[in-house]
Short mmCIF file of C-alpha atoms in Angstrom, two decimals:
data_model
loop_
_atom_site.label_atom_id
_atom_site.label_comp_id
_atom_site.label_asym_id
_atom_site.label_seq_id
_atom_site.Cartn_x
_atom_site.Cartn_y
_atom_site.Cartn_z
CA MET A 284 65.71 92.77 38.40
CA ALA A 285 69.36 92.08 37.75
CA GLN A 286 71.93 93.61 40.06
CA PRO A 287 73.60 96.75 38.69
CA LYS A 288 77.36 96.64 38.13
CA LEU A 289 77.79 100.08 39.59
CA SER A 290 75.27 101.84 41.73
CA LEU A 291 75.27 105.27 43.39
CA ARG A 292 72.66 105.97 46.06
CA GLY A 293 72.00 109.43 47.44
CA VAL A 294 75.57 110.62 46.97
CA CYS A 295 76.16 114.13 48.33
CA LYS A 296 79.29 116.20 48.10
CA ARG A 297 79.82 119.82 48.97
CA PHE A 298 82.86 122.07 48.95
CA GLY A 299 82.48 124.74 51.59
CA ARG A 300 79.02 126.18 50.98
CA LYS A 301 78.82 125.03 47.39
CA VAL A 302 76.69 121.89 47.06
CA VAL A 303 77.97 119.94 44.04
CA LEU A 304 76.23 116.57 44.33
CA ASP A 305 72.86 116.62 46.05
CA GLY A 306 71.59 113.09 46.55
CA LEU A 307 72.68 111.63 43.21
CA ASP A 308 71.26 108.22 42.20
CA LEU A 309 72.61 106.24 39.25
CA ASP A 310 72.55 102.56 38.25
CA ILE A 311 74.71 101.10 35.51
CA MET A 312 74.19 97.50 34.40
CA ALA A 313 77.04 95.16 33.49
CA GLY A 314 78.31 95.67 29.95
CA GLU A 315 76.36 98.86 29.50
CA SER A 316 77.81 102.16 28.29
CA VAL A 317 76.31 105.16 30.03
CA VAL A 318 77.14 108.75 29.17
CA ILE A 319 76.43 111.54 31.62
CA ILE A 320 76.13 114.97 30.04
CA GLY A 321 76.05 118.27 31.83
CA GLY A 322 77.56 121.74 31.79
CA SER A 323 81.00 122.63 33.05
CA GLY A 324 81.21 122.67 36.81
CA THR A 325 78.04 120.64 37.41
CA GLY A 326 79.95 117.96 39.30
CA LYS A 327 80.47 115.30 36.62
CA SER A 328 84.13 114.83 37.54
CA VAL A 329 83.31 114.96 41.25
CA MET A 330 80.92 112.04 40.71
CA LEU A 331 83.67 109.91 39.15
CA LYS A 332 86.15 110.90 41.84
CA CYS A 333 83.71 109.91 44.58
CA VAL A 334 83.38 106.43 43.05
CA LEU A 335 87.16 106.04 42.78
CA GLY A 336 87.68 107.26 46.34
CA LEU A 337 89.73 110.28 45.23
CA LEU A 338 87.06 112.32 47.03
CA GLN A 339 85.07 111.13 50.02
CA PRO A 340 81.32 111.73 49.61
CA ASP A 341 79.65 113.55 52.52
CA ALA A 342 76.66 111.21 52.40
CA GLY A 343 75.34 108.34 50.30
CA ASP A 344 76.60 104.91 49.29
CA ILE A 345 78.36 103.49 46.27
CA PHE A 346 78.13 99.81 45.32
CA VAL A 347 80.04 97.63 42.86
CA ASP A 348 78.31 94.29 42.19
CA GLY A 349 76.16 94.99 45.24
CA GLU A 350 79.18 95.38 47.50
CA GLU A 351 79.56 98.69 49.28
CA ILE A 352 82.83 100.45 48.46
CA THR A 353 82.19 103.98 49.67
CA ARG A 354 84.49 103.94 52.68
CA LEU A 355 87.14 101.39 51.71
CA LYS A 356 90.69 102.27 52.73
CA GLY A 357 94.25 101.08 52.11
CA HIS A 358 94.68 97.65 50.57
CA GLU A 359 90.94 97.04 50.25
CA ARG A 360 90.63 100.23 48.23
CA GLU A 361 93.61 99.30 46.05
CA LYS A 362 92.16 95.87 45.38
CA MET A 363 88.87 97.45 44.34
CA LEU A 364 90.63 100.06 42.16
CA ARG A 365 92.27 97.28 40.13
CA ARG A 366 88.81 96.57 38.71
CA PHE A 367 88.61 100.13 37.35
CA GLY A 368 90.30 101.95 34.50
CA MET A 369 90.14 105.71 34.14
CA LEU A 370 90.91 108.00 31.22
CA PHE A 371 91.65 111.45 32.64
CA GLN A 372 90.66 114.59 30.82
CA GLY A 373 94.20 115.86 30.22
CA GLY A 374 95.58 112.34 29.92
CA ALA A 375 97.44 112.64 33.25
CA LEU A 376 100.35 110.69 31.77
CA PHE A 377 103.38 110.45 34.07
CA ASP A 378 105.87 112.72 32.35
CA SER A 379 108.91 111.37 34.16
CA ILE A 380 108.64 107.95 32.51
CA ARG A 381 108.40 106.82 28.89
CA VAL A 382 105.14 106.10 27.10
CA TRP A 383 105.42 102.29 27.29
CA ARG A 384 106.07 102.45 31.05
CA ASN A 385 102.97 104.63 31.37
CA VAL A 386 100.89 102.06 29.50
CA ALA A 387 102.32 99.18 31.51
CA PHE A 388 102.21 101.02 34.84
CA GLY A 389 99.28 99.08 36.25
CA LEU A 390 100.76 95.80 35.02
CA ILE A 391 104.16 96.40 36.63
CA SER A 392 103.13 98.21 39.77
CA ALA A 393 99.88 96.50 40.70
CA GLN A 394 100.31 93.06 39.13
CA GLY A 395 104.08 92.73 39.50
CA MET A 396 104.69 91.83 35.84
CA LYS A 397 108.32 91.52 34.70
CA ARG A 398 109.71 94.45 32.71
CA LYS A 399 110.28 92.47 29.51
CA ASP A 400 106.77 90.98 29.47
CA ALA A 401 105.33 94.37 30.35
CA ARG A 402 107.06 95.97 27.38
CA ARG A 403 105.62 93.35 25.02
CA HIS A 404 102.16 93.83 26.53
CA ALA A 405 102.47 97.61 26.25
CA ASP A 406 103.30 97.31 22.54
CA GLU A 407 100.25 95.10 22.00
CA ILE A 408 97.98 97.55 23.78
CA LEU A 409 99.48 100.51 21.91
CA ALA A 410 98.70 98.67 18.68
CA LYS A 411 95.06 98.35 19.83
CA VAL A 412 94.78 102.13 19.99
CA GLY A 413 96.50 102.50 16.63
CA LEU A 414 100.00 103.42 17.78
CA GLY A 415 103.24 101.71 16.71
CA PRO A 416 105.78 100.29 19.16
CA GLU A 417 108.16 103.18 18.39
CA VAL A 418 105.76 105.50 20.24
CA GLY A 419 106.51 103.51 23.38
CA ASP A 420 110.01 104.91 23.52
CA LEU A 421 108.88 108.54 23.42
CA SER A 422 108.42 110.73 26.44
CA PRO A 423 104.83 111.94 27.06
CA ALA A 424 105.95 115.52 26.45
CA GLU A 425 106.71 114.61 22.82
CA LEU A 426 103.15 113.50 22.04
CA SER A 427 100.44 115.49 20.24
CA GLY A 428 97.02 115.96 21.85
CA GLY A 429 95.41 113.07 19.97
CA MET A 430 98.30 110.75 20.71
CA ARG A 431 98.17 111.66 24.42
CA LYS A 432 94.52 110.62 24.55
CA ARG A 433 95.29 107.35 22.80
CA VAL A 434 98.13 106.57 25.19
CA ALA A 435 95.91 107.48 28.14
CA LEU A 436 93.23 105.17 26.73
CA ALA A 437 95.83 102.43 26.34
CA ARG A 438 96.89 102.87 29.97
CA ALA A 439 93.27 102.75 31.13
CA ILE A 440 92.53 99.46 29.34
CA ALA A 441 95.93 97.80 29.93
CA THR A 442 94.88 95.83 33.01
CA ASN A 443 91.61 94.58 31.44
CA PRO A 444 89.40 96.44 33.94
CA GLU A 445 85.74 95.56 34.44
CA ILE A 446 84.64 99.18 34.70
CA LEU A 447 86.00 102.03 32.58
CA PHE A 448 85.58 105.75 33.26
CA PHE A 449 86.14 108.37 30.59
CA ASP A 450 86.43 111.98 31.70
CA GLU A 451 85.79 114.29 28.74
CA PRO A 452 87.52 111.97 26.25
CA THR A 453 87.19 114.33 23.28
CA THR A 454 87.84 117.72 24.87
CA GLY A 455 90.58 119.67 23.11
CA LEU A 456 90.59 117.50 19.98
CA ASP A 457 89.62 118.41 16.44
CA PRO A 458 86.30 116.82 15.29
CA ILE A 459 87.99 114.12 13.23
CA MET A 460 90.39 113.07 15.98
CA ALA A 461 87.48 113.23 18.44
CA ASP A 462 85.57 110.76 16.27
CA VAL A 463 88.61 108.49 16.06
CA ILE A 464 88.84 108.46 19.87
CA ASN A 465 85.10 107.80 20.16
CA GLU A 466 85.38 104.82 17.84
CA LEU A 467 88.35 103.51 19.78
CA ILE A 468 86.39 103.79 23.01
CA VAL A 469 83.42 101.91 21.54
CA GLU A 470 85.69 99.20 20.11
CA ARG A 471 87.82 98.75 23.22
CA VAL A 472 84.87 98.70 25.61
CA ARG A 473 83.09 96.10 23.47
CA ASP A 474 86.31 94.12 23.17
CA LEU A 475 86.78 94.03 26.96
CA GLY A 476 83.09 93.50 27.66
CA ALA A 477 83.52 96.26 30.19
CA THR A 478 80.98 98.54 31.79
CA ALA A 479 81.63 102.14 30.79
CA LEU A 480 80.74 105.48 32.28
CA THR A 481 81.65 108.54 30.21
CA ILE A 482 81.16 112.15 31.19
CA THR A 483 81.20 114.76 28.48
CA HIS A 484 79.57 117.89 27.18
CA ASP A 485 80.25 116.89 23.60
CA MET A 486 76.90 115.65 22.21
CA ALA A 487 78.47 114.01 19.14
CA SER A 488 80.62 111.94 21.47
CA ALA A 489 77.68 111.11 23.74
CA ARG A 490 75.53 109.85 20.83
CA LYS A 491 78.39 107.73 19.51
CA VAL A 492 79.42 105.88 22.66
CA ALA A 493 76.23 105.73 24.74
CA ASP A 494 73.66 102.98 25.24
CA ARG A 495 71.95 105.30 27.69
CA ILE A 496 72.41 109.02 28.25
CA GLY A 497 71.74 110.83 31.51
CA MET A 498 71.90 114.47 32.35
CA LEU A 499 73.41 115.85 35.55
CA TYR A 500 72.00 119.15 36.73
CA GLY A 501 71.73 120.68 40.19
CA GLY A 502 73.59 117.77 41.76
CA LYS A 503 71.13 115.13 40.53
CA ILE A 504 70.50 113.02 37.44
CA ILE A 505 67.44 114.87 36.13
CA TRP A 506 66.83 112.61 33.14
CA ILE A 507 68.18 109.29 31.94
CA GLY A 508 67.07 107.16 29.01
CA PRO A 509 68.14 105.28 25.88
CA ALA A 510 70.50 107.28 23.68
CA ALA A 511 67.99 107.25 20.81
CA ASP A 512 65.35 108.96 22.98
CA ILE A 513 67.46 111.98 23.85
CA GLU A 514 65.78 114.11 21.15
CA ARG A 515 62.36 113.25 22.59
CA SER A 516 63.17 113.49 26.28
CA GLY A 517 60.40 115.99 26.92
CA ASN A 518 62.70 117.54 29.47
CA PRO A 519 63.29 121.27 28.89
CA TYR A 520 66.73 121.15 30.57
CA VAL A 521 67.90 118.30 28.34
CA ASP A 522 66.44 120.03 25.25
CA GLN A 523 68.26 123.24 26.03
CA PHE A 524 71.55 121.43 26.62
CA ILE A 525 71.58 119.17 23.56
CA HIS A 526 70.64 122.04 21.26
CA GLY A 527 73.09 124.40 22.92
CA ARG A 528 70.65 127.27 23.48
CA ALA A 529 71.51 130.20 25.71
CA GLU A 530 67.79 130.70 26.45
CA GLY A 531 65.96 128.20 28.61
CA PRO A 532 65.49 126.92 32.15
CA ILE A 533 69.27 126.56 32.69
CA SER A 534 70.60 130.00 33.48
CA MET A 535 74.31 130.50 33.09
CA ASP A 536 75.74 132.71 35.78
CA VAL A 537 77.16 135.16 33.30
CA GLN A 538 77.16 138.81 34.14
CA ARG A 539 75.75 140.86 31.29
CA LEU A 540 77.44 144.17 30.74
CA MET B 140 75.03 148.77 57.72
CA THR B 141 78.78 148.54 57.48
CA THR B 142 80.42 145.76 59.43
CA ILE B 143 83.11 146.79 61.82
CA PRO B 144 86.08 144.41 61.68
CA ASN B 145 86.20 142.46 64.90
CA PRO B 146 89.81 141.98 66.01
CA ALA B 147 88.91 139.06 68.25
CA ALA B 148 87.28 137.26 65.30
CA ASN B 149 90.37 137.84 63.19
CA ILE B 150 92.65 136.42 65.87
CA GLY B 151 90.32 133.45 66.21
CA ARG B 152 90.25 132.85 62.47
CA ALA B 153 94.04 133.05 62.21
CA THR B 154 94.48 130.67 65.14
CA LEU B 155 92.03 128.14 63.72
CA GLY B 156 93.69 128.37 60.32
CA PHE B 157 97.08 127.80 61.89
CA LEU B 158 95.87 124.82 63.92
CA ALA B 159 94.24 123.31 60.82
CA ASP B 160 97.55 123.62 58.97
CA VAL B 161 99.46 122.01 61.82
CA GLY B 162 96.92 119.18 61.88
CA ARG B 163 97.14 118.63 58.12
CA LEU B 164 100.92 118.60 58.30
CA ALA B 165 100.85 116.11 61.19
CA VAL B 166 98.60 113.74 59.21
CA PHE B 167 100.83 114.11 56.17
CA LEU B 168 103.90 113.41 58.32
CA ALA B 169 102.35 110.28 59.83
CA ARG B 170 101.32 108.92 56.41
CA SER B 171 104.78 109.67 54.96
CA VAL B 172 106.66 107.96 57.77
CA GLY B 173 104.24 105.04 57.59
CA ALA B 174 104.95 104.74 53.86
CA ILE B 175 108.72 104.72 54.42
CA PHE B 176 108.43 101.59 56.56
CA SER B 177 105.76 99.62 54.69
CA PRO B 178 106.19 97.74 51.40
CA PRO B 179 106.08 97.83 48.44
CA PHE B 180 109.31 99.82 48.13
CA TYR B 181 110.20 101.49 44.85
CA PHE B 182 113.97 101.11 44.59
CA GLY B 183 114.26 102.80 41.20
CA ASN B 184 112.56 105.94 42.53
CA GLN B 185 114.66 105.75 45.68
CA LEU B 186 117.91 105.67 43.72
CA ARG B 187 116.82 108.50 41.43
CA GLN B 188 115.95 110.70 44.41
CA MET B 189 119.22 109.91 46.18
CA LEU B 190 121.11 110.95 43.06
CA SER B 191 119.11 114.13 42.73
CA VAL B 192 119.43 115.14 46.40
CA GLY B 193 122.96 113.92 47.03
CA TYR B 194 125.07 113.86 43.92
CA TYR B 195 123.56 116.80 42.07
CA SER B 196 123.70 119.04 45.15
CA LEU B 197 127.45 118.52 45.53
CA PRO B 198 128.66 121.51 43.44
CA VAL B 199 126.33 123.97 45.19
CA VAL B 200 127.11 122.67 48.67
CA GLY B 201 130.85 122.41 47.98
CA LEU B 202 131.14 125.97 46.70
CA THR B 203 129.18 127.47 49.60
CA ALA B 204 131.27 125.47 52.09
CA LEU B 205 134.51 126.66 50.50
CA PHE B 206 133.57 130.34 50.71
CA THR B 207 132.07 129.99 54.17
CA GLY B 208 135.21 128.35 55.56
CA ALA B 209 137.43 131.00 53.99
CA VAL B 210 135.45 133.97 55.25
CA LEU B 211 135.13 132.36 58.68
CA ALA B 212 138.92 132.07 58.94
CA GLN B 213 139.31 135.69 57.84
CA GLN B 214 136.85 137.02 60.44
CA ILE B 215 138.14 134.87 63.28
CA TYR B 216 141.66 136.04 62.43
CA ILE B 217 140.55 139.67 62.81
CA GLY B 218 138.59 138.93 66.00
CA THR B 219 141.23 136.87 67.76
CA GLY B 220 143.93 139.34 66.65
CA ARG B 221 142.43 141.88 69.04
CA PHE B 222 143.70 139.82 71.99
CA ASP B 223 146.67 138.16 70.33
CA ALA B 224 145.03 134.74 70.01
CA GLU B 225 145.44 134.22 66.25
CA SER B 226 146.77 130.74 66.92
CA THR B 227 143.21 129.62 67.76
CA VAL B 228 141.91 130.30 64.20
CA PRO B 229 142.12 126.66 62.99
CA THR B 230 140.43 125.32 66.11
CA ILE B 231 137.54 127.77 65.93
CA VAL B 232 137.06 127.26 62.19
CA VAL B 233 136.71 123.51 62.67
CA PHE B 234 134.37 124.00 65.61
CA GLY B 235 132.18 126.52 63.78
CA ILE B 236 132.01 124.55 60.54
CA THR B 237 131.33 121.09 61.94
CA ARG B 238 128.84 122.08 64.63
CA GLU B 239 126.93 124.91 62.97
CA LEU B 240 127.76 126.36 59.59
CA GLY B 241 128.36 123.09 57.77
CA PRO B 242 124.94 121.58 58.45
CA VAL B 243 122.95 124.82 58.46
CA ILE B 244 124.31 126.45 55.32
CA ALA B 245 124.35 123.20 53.35
CA SER B 246 120.74 122.51 54.39
CA LEU B 247 119.61 126.00 53.42
CA MET B 248 121.24 125.62 50.01
CA VAL B 249 119.70 122.19 49.50
CA ALA B 250 116.33 123.56 50.67
CA GLY B 251 116.54 126.12 47.87
CA ARG B 252 117.37 123.43 45.34
CA VAL B 253 115.61 120.30 46.44
CA SER B 254 112.52 121.51 48.36
CA ALA B 255 111.71 123.78 45.45
CA ALA B 256 112.17 120.98 42.91
CA MET B 257 110.04 118.57 44.94
CA ALA B 258 107.26 121.12 45.41
CA ALA B 259 107.26 122.06 41.73
CA GLU B 260 107.30 118.47 40.48
CA LEU B 261 104.66 117.13 42.87
CA GLY B 262 102.60 120.31 42.44
CA THR B 263 102.56 119.86 38.67
CA MET B 264 101.64 116.20 39.11
CA ARG B 265 98.80 117.26 41.40
CA VAL B 266 97.29 119.90 39.09
CA THR B 267 97.61 117.69 35.99
CA GLU B 268 95.83 114.85 37.87
CA GLN B 269 98.91 112.58 37.72
CA ILE B 270 98.63 111.90 41.46
CA ASP B 271 94.96 110.94 41.02
CA ALA B 272 95.98 108.73 38.10
CA LEU B 273 98.56 107.02 40.30
CA THR B 274 95.89 106.27 42.88
CA THR B 275 93.49 104.85 40.29
CA LEU B 276 96.30 102.59 39.08
CA ALA B 277 96.21 101.08 42.59
CA THR B 278 99.51 102.67 43.60
CA ASN B 279 99.80 104.55 46.87
CA PRO B 280 101.29 107.98 46.07
CA PHE B 281 102.82 108.19 49.55
CA ARG B 282 104.84 105.05 48.89
CA TYR B 283 105.61 105.80 45.27
CA LEU B 284 106.35 109.54 45.45
CA ILE B 285 106.75 110.81 49.01
CA ALA B 286 108.63 108.07 50.87
CA PRO B 287 111.56 107.85 48.41
CA ARG B 288 112.02 111.62 48.51
CA ILE B 289 111.98 111.98 52.28
CA LEU B 290 114.18 108.94 52.82
CA ALA B 291 116.66 110.14 50.20
CA ALA B 292 117.01 113.60 51.75
CA THR B 293 117.30 112.23 55.30
CA LEU B 294 120.03 109.77 54.28
CA MET B 295 121.94 111.98 51.85
CA MET B 296 122.13 115.19 53.88
CA PRO B 297 124.60 113.78 56.46
CA LEU B 298 126.82 112.57 53.62
CA LEU B 299 126.64 115.94 51.90
CA VAL B 300 127.42 117.73 55.16
CA LEU B 301 130.40 115.47 55.85
CA ILE B 302 131.84 116.49 52.49
CA SER B 303 130.87 120.09 53.12
CA ASP B 304 132.65 119.99 56.52
CA ILE B 305 135.85 118.84 54.85
CA ILE B 306 135.63 121.43 52.07
CA GLY B 307 134.76 124.17 54.59
CA VAL B 308 137.77 123.41 56.76
CA MET B 309 139.95 123.31 53.66
CA GLY B 310 138.51 126.70 52.66
CA GLY B 311 139.72 128.09 55.98
CA TRP B 312 143.08 126.42 55.50
CA LEU B 313 143.41 127.74 51.95
CA LEU B 314 142.81 131.33 53.02
CA SER B 315 144.95 131.07 56.15
CA THR B 316 147.97 129.62 54.38
CA THR B 317 147.83 131.82 51.28
CA VAL B 318 146.61 135.18 52.60
CA LEU B 319 147.29 135.08 56.34
CA ASN B 320 150.72 133.38 56.18
CA TYR B 321 149.94 130.45 58.46
CA ASN B 322 152.18 127.40 58.26
CA SER B 323 150.32 124.73 56.33
CA ILE B 324 151.23 121.70 58.44
CA GLY B 325 150.89 123.63 61.70
CA TYR B 326 147.42 124.82 60.70
CA LEU B 327 146.16 121.34 59.89
CA GLN B 328 147.74 119.96 63.05
CA ARG B 329 145.97 122.54 65.20
CA SER B 330 142.71 121.89 63.34
CA LEU B 331 142.79 118.28 64.44
CA ASP B 332 144.29 118.76 67.92
CA PHE B 333 141.15 120.10 69.59
CA MET B 334 138.52 118.53 67.35
CA GLU B 335 136.23 116.00 69.01
CA THR B 336 134.29 113.28 67.24
CA TRP B 337 131.09 114.64 68.77
CA ASP B 338 131.56 117.99 66.96
CA VAL B 339 131.28 116.21 63.64
CA VAL B 340 128.68 113.64 64.66
CA SER B 341 126.30 116.16 66.20
CA GLY B 342 126.49 118.16 62.97
CA LEU B 343 125.71 115.08 60.90
CA ILE B 344 122.72 114.23 63.08
CA LYS B 345 121.46 117.76 62.59
CA ALA B 346 121.96 117.33 58.84
CA GLY B 347 119.72 114.27 58.89
CA ILE B 348 117.02 116.20 60.73
CA PHE B 349 117.30 119.13 58.32
CA GLY B 350 117.14 116.76 55.34
CA PHE B 351 113.93 115.31 56.72
CA ILE B 352 112.46 118.77 57.26
CA LEU B 353 113.35 120.18 53.85
CA SER B 354 111.99 117.17 51.95
CA LEU B 355 108.86 117.03 54.10
CA MET B 356 108.08 120.68 53.36
CA GLY B 357 108.78 120.27 49.65
CA CYS B 358 106.54 117.21 49.43
CA TYR B 359 103.78 118.61 51.64
CA GLN B 360 103.49 121.88 49.74
CA GLY B 361 103.66 120.21 46.34
CA PHE B 362 101.28 117.38 47.20
CA ASN B 363 98.64 119.81 48.47
CA SER B 364 98.98 122.47 45.80
CA SER B 365 95.95 123.57 43.80
CA GLY B 366 94.98 126.13 41.24
CA GLY B 367 97.15 125.62 38.19
CA ALA B 368 100.48 127.24 37.40
CA GLN B 369 99.98 129.95 40.00
CA GLY B 370 99.30 127.34 42.68
CA VAL B 371 102.46 125.45 41.79
CA GLY B 372 104.45 128.67 42.01
CA ARG B 373 102.96 129.40 45.41
CA ALA B 374 103.71 125.86 46.60
CA THR B 375 107.34 126.21 45.51
CA THR B 376 107.80 129.51 47.32
CA ASN B 377 106.09 128.22 50.46
CA ALA B 378 108.22 125.08 50.42
CA VAL B 379 111.51 126.98 50.37
CA VAL B 380 110.43 129.61 52.90
CA SER B 381 108.90 127.18 55.37
CA ALA B 382 111.78 124.71 55.02
CA SER B 383 114.34 127.46 55.67
CA ILE B 384 112.54 128.83 58.72
CA LEU B 385 111.92 125.38 60.16
CA ILE B 386 115.56 124.40 59.62
CA LEU B 387 116.76 127.46 61.55
CA ALA B 388 114.20 126.96 64.31
CA ALA B 389 114.95 123.25 64.59
CA ASN B 390 118.66 124.05 64.66
CA TYR B 391 118.16 126.30 67.66
CA ALA B 392 115.89 123.80 69.42
CA VAL B 393 118.15 120.81 68.84
CA THR B 394 121.31 122.70 69.77
CA SER B 395 119.94 124.20 72.96
CA ILE B 396 118.10 121.10 74.16
CA VAL B 397 120.01 118.06 72.92
CA PHE B 398 123.51 119.09 71.96
CA THR B 399 124.43 121.16 74.99
CA ASP B 400 127.86 119.61 75.49
#
């Protein structure tokens, strides 16, 4: 069997008494696009942050190309992070610098590119997400929600990363803009030949971008399979989630008055 | 069964919480100082922070120094008048301003301005995931965000206090010559006659220490804030309060241990 690009083995993470990830296993092959669905607060973001080293898992191992990266520090960690691109849920654009500097941040800061070249590169990448060079001169505060996501996407792909993470790429967008972002993600990932991991609770988005869909529940991946099979998963948890039913095995901790 | 609050457990919890905080701060301090001395250095950020701490604090610091110097001269005039020693007013004003009030009051004002700004900015960056984004772009936030701020405050505070010393002494002079009928040249002459270099230098060293403290608290509170807008507000308040208390405590410690002559 071929070696997975990214592999999580028995990853556990708890905050105080709350167990968020409970021995999570996940393999993603090179060039594959995997979408992990799951309710709010089930630990989807925690999973991504453990891989990136923003959170330290309590137990378990994480591998990229078979190489363990779980406990890398300092320069080793930075070197590894250059192979990743991440689209944050709220964009997480740096609001003290202009849009083009945001897009070119990885190029300037991590690769030491000259300002003039970086500006040209930033304009090219902005064009790839459907934004004109004039947007580059704006401040992030002047952007609309859809534009913020596009700029954040541009920043994530600017350094040609091998692995791309998308954290709720369509949250807070209208359905049309959400579809535009989904298409951009599919195009850009294919264009880069990158491996992609998306977390979302938007089923339309999941169906559009996924080769395989997995569901995170109770700190584990309870089902994973080809995107086309999601309707016939035979898993009551998955069925309840994708049809958005309040009744089912997943009980929401909502107090009824 | 109702649980009876156990005072010993409460003391224990509070002590452990305090020790955990001290430990976290010590780790933060070590990482910040490490970042100041290890490349890459971000000169653009450094310059921007120096402007924000130094240049933009000038009006606030200058005005407080002016009023402090004036009121100091007024009070010392009343005090020394009780034993006919009004001629010592200029000497005592210089002594009080350069050794104590210059550095302390300027630092407290800058703590209110700069610590709060640092905590609010870094806190907002934390809760909007900008600090996480920085890390994923292979940039160490301690080098990019924290080191320039702490270095700027530590370097700029002595400069600010030097200016504040001069304005403070001139505040005393202004009041003494206009309201208290001192001779202008005589006042300035007496100001300089008994002034020692060490008075000024010890105050500037203190200013550097206070600059370090106020930026460290602003950065620490902001960097570790959580919980949205409310958390950022809390971080800002904590930054100013803890910076102010630590400045006053450090002032006492440094003065009574190091600067005893």
